Tab-separated table of C-alpha atoms in Angstrom:
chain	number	residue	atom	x	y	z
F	2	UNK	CA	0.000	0.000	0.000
F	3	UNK	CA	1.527	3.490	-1.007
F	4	UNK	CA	0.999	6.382	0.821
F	5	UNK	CA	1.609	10.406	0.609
F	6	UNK	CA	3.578	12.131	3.149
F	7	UNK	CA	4.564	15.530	4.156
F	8	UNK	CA	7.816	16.164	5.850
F	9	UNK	CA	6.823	17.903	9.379
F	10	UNK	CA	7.738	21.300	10.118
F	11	UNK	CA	10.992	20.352	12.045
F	12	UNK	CA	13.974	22.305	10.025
F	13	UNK	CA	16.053	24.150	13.238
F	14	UNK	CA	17.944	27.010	11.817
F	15	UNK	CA	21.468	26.961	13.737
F	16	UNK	CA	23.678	29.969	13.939
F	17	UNK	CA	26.866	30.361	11.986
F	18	UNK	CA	25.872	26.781	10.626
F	19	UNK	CA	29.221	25.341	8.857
F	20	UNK	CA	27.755	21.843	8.131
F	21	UNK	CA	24.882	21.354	6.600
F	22	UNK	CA	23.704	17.198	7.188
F	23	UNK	CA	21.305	15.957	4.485
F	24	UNK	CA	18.960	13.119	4.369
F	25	UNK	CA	16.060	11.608	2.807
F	26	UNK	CA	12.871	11.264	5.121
F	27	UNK	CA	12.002	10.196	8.328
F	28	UNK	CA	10.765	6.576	9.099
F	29	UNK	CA	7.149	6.084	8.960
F	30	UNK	CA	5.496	8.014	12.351
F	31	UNK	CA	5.171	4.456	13.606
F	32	UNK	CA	8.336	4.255	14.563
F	33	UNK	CA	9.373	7.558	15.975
F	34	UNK	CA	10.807	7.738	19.620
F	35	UNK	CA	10.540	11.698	19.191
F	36	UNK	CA	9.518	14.681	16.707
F	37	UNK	CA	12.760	15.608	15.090
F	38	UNK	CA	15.314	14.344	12.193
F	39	UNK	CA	16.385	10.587	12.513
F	40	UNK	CA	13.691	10.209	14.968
F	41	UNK	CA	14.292	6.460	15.694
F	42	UNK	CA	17.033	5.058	17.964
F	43	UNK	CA	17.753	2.295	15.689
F	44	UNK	CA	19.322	5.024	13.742
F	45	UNK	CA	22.892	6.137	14.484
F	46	UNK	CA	22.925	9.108	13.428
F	47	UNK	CA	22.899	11.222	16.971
F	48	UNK	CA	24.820	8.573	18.458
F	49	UNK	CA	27.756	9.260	15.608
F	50	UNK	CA	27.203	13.293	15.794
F	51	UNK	CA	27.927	12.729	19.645
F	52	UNK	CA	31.001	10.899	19.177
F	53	UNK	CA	32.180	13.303	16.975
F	54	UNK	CA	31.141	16.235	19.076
F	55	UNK	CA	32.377	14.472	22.562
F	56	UNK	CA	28.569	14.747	23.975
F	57	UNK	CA	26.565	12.176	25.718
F	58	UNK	CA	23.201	11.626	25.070
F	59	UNK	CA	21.126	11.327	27.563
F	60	UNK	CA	17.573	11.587	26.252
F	61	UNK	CA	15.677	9.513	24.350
F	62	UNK	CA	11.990	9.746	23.929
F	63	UNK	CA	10.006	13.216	23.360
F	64	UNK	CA	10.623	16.346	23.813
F	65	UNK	CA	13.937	16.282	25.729
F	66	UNK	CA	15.414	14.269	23.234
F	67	UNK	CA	14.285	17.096	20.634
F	68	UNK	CA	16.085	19.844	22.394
F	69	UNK	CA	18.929	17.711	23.326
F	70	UNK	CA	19.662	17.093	19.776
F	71	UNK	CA	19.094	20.895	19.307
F	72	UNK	CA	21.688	21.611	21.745
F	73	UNK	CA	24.235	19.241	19.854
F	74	UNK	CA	23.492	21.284	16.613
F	75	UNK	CA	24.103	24.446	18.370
F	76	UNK	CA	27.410	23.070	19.667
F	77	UNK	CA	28.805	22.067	16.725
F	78	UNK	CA	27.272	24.604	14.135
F	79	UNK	CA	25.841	21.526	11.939
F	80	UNK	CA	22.531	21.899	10.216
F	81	UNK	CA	20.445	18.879	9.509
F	82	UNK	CA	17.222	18.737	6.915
F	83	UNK	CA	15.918	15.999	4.784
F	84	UNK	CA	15.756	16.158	0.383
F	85	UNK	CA	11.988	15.555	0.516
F	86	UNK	CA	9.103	17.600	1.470
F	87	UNK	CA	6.723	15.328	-0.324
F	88	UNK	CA	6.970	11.407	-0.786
F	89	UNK	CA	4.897	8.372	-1.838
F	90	UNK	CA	5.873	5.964	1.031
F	91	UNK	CA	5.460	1.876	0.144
F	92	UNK	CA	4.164	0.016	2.987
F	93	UNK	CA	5.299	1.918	5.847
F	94	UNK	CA	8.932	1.083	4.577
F	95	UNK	CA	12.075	3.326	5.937
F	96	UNK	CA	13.957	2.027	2.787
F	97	UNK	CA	14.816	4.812	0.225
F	98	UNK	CA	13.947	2.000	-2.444
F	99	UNK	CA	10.480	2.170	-1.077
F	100	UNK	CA	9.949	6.253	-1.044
F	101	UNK	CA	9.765	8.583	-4.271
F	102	UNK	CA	10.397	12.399	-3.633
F	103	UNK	CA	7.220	14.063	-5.104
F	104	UNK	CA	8.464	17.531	-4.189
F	105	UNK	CA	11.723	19.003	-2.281
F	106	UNK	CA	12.476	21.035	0.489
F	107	UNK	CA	13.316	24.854	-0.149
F	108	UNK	CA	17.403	23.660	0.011
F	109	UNK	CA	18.896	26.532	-1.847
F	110	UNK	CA	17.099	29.282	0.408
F	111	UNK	CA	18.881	27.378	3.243
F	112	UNK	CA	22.545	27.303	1.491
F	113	UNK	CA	21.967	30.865	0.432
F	114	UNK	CA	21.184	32.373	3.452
F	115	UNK	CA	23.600	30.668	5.561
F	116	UNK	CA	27.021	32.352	4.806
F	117	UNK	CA	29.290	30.887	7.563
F	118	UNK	CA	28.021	27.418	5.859
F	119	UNK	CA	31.196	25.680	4.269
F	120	UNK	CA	29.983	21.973	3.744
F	121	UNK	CA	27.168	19.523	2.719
F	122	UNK	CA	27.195	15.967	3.939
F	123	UNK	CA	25.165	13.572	1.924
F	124	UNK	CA	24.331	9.992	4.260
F	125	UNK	CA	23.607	7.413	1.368
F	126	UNK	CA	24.444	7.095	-2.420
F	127	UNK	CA	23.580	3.819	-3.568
F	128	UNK	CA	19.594	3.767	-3.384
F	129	UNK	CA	17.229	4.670	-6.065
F	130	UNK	CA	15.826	7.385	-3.743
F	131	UNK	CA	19.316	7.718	-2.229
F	132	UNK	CA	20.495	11.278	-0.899
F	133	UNK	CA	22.865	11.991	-3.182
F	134	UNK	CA	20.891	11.310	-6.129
F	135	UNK	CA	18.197	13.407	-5.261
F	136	UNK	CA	20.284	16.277	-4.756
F	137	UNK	CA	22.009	15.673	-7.821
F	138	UNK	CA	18.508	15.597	-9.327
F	139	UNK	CA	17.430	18.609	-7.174
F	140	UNK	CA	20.536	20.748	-8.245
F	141	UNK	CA	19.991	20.208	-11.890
F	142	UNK	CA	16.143	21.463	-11.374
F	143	UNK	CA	16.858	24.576	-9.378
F	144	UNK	CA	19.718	25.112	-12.317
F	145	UNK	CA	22.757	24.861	-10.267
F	146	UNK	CA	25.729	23.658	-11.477
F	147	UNK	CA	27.939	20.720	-10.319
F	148	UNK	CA	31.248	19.138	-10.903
F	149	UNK	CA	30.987	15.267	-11.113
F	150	UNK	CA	32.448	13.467	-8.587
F	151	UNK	CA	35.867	11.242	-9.396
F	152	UNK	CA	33.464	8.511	-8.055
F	153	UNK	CA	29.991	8.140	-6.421
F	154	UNK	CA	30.813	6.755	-3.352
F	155	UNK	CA	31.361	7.345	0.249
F	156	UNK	CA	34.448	9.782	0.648
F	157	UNK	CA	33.948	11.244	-2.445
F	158	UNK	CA	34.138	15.184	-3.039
F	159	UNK	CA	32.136	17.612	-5.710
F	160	UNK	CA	31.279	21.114	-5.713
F	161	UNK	CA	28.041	23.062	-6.144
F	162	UNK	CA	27.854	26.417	-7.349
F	163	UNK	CA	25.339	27.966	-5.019
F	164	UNK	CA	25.726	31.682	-4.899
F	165	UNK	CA	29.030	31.118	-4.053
F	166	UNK	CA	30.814	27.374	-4.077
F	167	UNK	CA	30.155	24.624	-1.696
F	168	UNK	CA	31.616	21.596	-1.249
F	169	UNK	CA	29.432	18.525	-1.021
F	170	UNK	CA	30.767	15.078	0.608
F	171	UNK	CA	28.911	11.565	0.257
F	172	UNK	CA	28.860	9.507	2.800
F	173	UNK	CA	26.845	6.533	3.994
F	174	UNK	CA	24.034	5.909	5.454
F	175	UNK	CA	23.324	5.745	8.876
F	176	UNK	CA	20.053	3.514	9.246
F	177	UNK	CA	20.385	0.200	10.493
F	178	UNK	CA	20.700	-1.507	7.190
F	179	UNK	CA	23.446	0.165	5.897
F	180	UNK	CA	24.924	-1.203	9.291
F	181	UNK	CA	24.322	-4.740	8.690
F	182	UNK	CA	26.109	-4.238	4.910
F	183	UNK	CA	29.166	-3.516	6.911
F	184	UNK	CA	29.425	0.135	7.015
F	185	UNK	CA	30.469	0.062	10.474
F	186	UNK	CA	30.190	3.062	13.427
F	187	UNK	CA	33.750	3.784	13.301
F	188	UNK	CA	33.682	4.754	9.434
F	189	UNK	CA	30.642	6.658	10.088
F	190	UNK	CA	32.448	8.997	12.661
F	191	UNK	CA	35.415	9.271	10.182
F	192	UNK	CA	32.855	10.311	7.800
F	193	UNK	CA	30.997	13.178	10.062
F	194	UNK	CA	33.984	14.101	11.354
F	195	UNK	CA	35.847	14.948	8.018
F	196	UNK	CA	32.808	16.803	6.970
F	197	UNK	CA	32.043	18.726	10.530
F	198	UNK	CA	35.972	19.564	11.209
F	199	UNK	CA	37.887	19.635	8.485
């Protein structure tokens, strides 16, 4: 059964963002433990931002785990959104094979009107939805141009001409399944952290 979703209102704008951390969608509202980007604990994704910012989570359901996470962005000036503001979901599936982007979320006002913003991390690439194909697919709608990457895969570089040039990095994903493929924690980090600190 396919459904239509809208991406909640959850975008937190962070001050003198540097990093901005893309994804696709959120799991299916089912299987949230809070309102807010990577909203399941299955997920890795705070636990790696944590590592990489020294921070220990301590919240994990609701509203504390919302502005916990929003302290973490704060602290390390990283931005986090998700490609699609419209999908057709198949069978409650988390899957990017499983969800088509209908219609994007406003990315270049974002980029644009965050000056101190130096880098975009992509987490997947191999998916038919995958991150960084639908921002490839979203930068050649809005007209901005890119250089191709030597490669598409995780590690690899590009640059998007914004209104001015930023560099975009593809990583992997951070959902459980990407996990049991053998992208393990400690590559993740490596990841975040060459995108966050470098």
């Amino acid at each position: 059964m396919k459904e239509i979703e809208e991406h909640p209102d959850w975008y937190y704008p962070v001050q003198d963002m540097r990093t901005l951390i893309l994804g696709t969608f959120p799991p299916h509202q089912k299987q949230w433990d809070y309102p807010f980007y990577y909203p399941n604990r299955a997920n890795h994704f705070w636990k790696i931002l944590a590592e990489v910012g020294k921070f220990t989570l301590t919240q994990w359901e609701g509203m504390p785990a919302v502005e916990e996470r929003k302290f973490l962005m704060r602290q390390m000036r990283v931005g986090v959104q998700n490609i699609g503001l419209v999908v057709e979901r198949e069978n409650q599936s988390a899957l990017d094979k499983d969800i088509s982007v209908l219609k994007f979320q406003d990315l270049l006002s974002i980029i644009n009107s965050n000056d101190s913003l130096q880098k975009v991390l992509l987490t997947g690439y191999s998916g038919k939805t995958s991150t960084y194909r639908e921002f490839t697919k979203y930068l050649k709608m809005m007209g901005i141009s890119y250089t191709k990457p030597d490669k598409v895969g995780a590690g690899f570089e590009f640059t998007a001409q914004f209104n001015r040039p930023i560099n975009c990095l593809i990583g992997n994903s951070t959902s459980p399944t990407a996990q049991r493929g053998g992208i393990s924690f400690e590559m993740l980090v490596d990841q975040f952290r060459k995108a966050i600190t470098a």
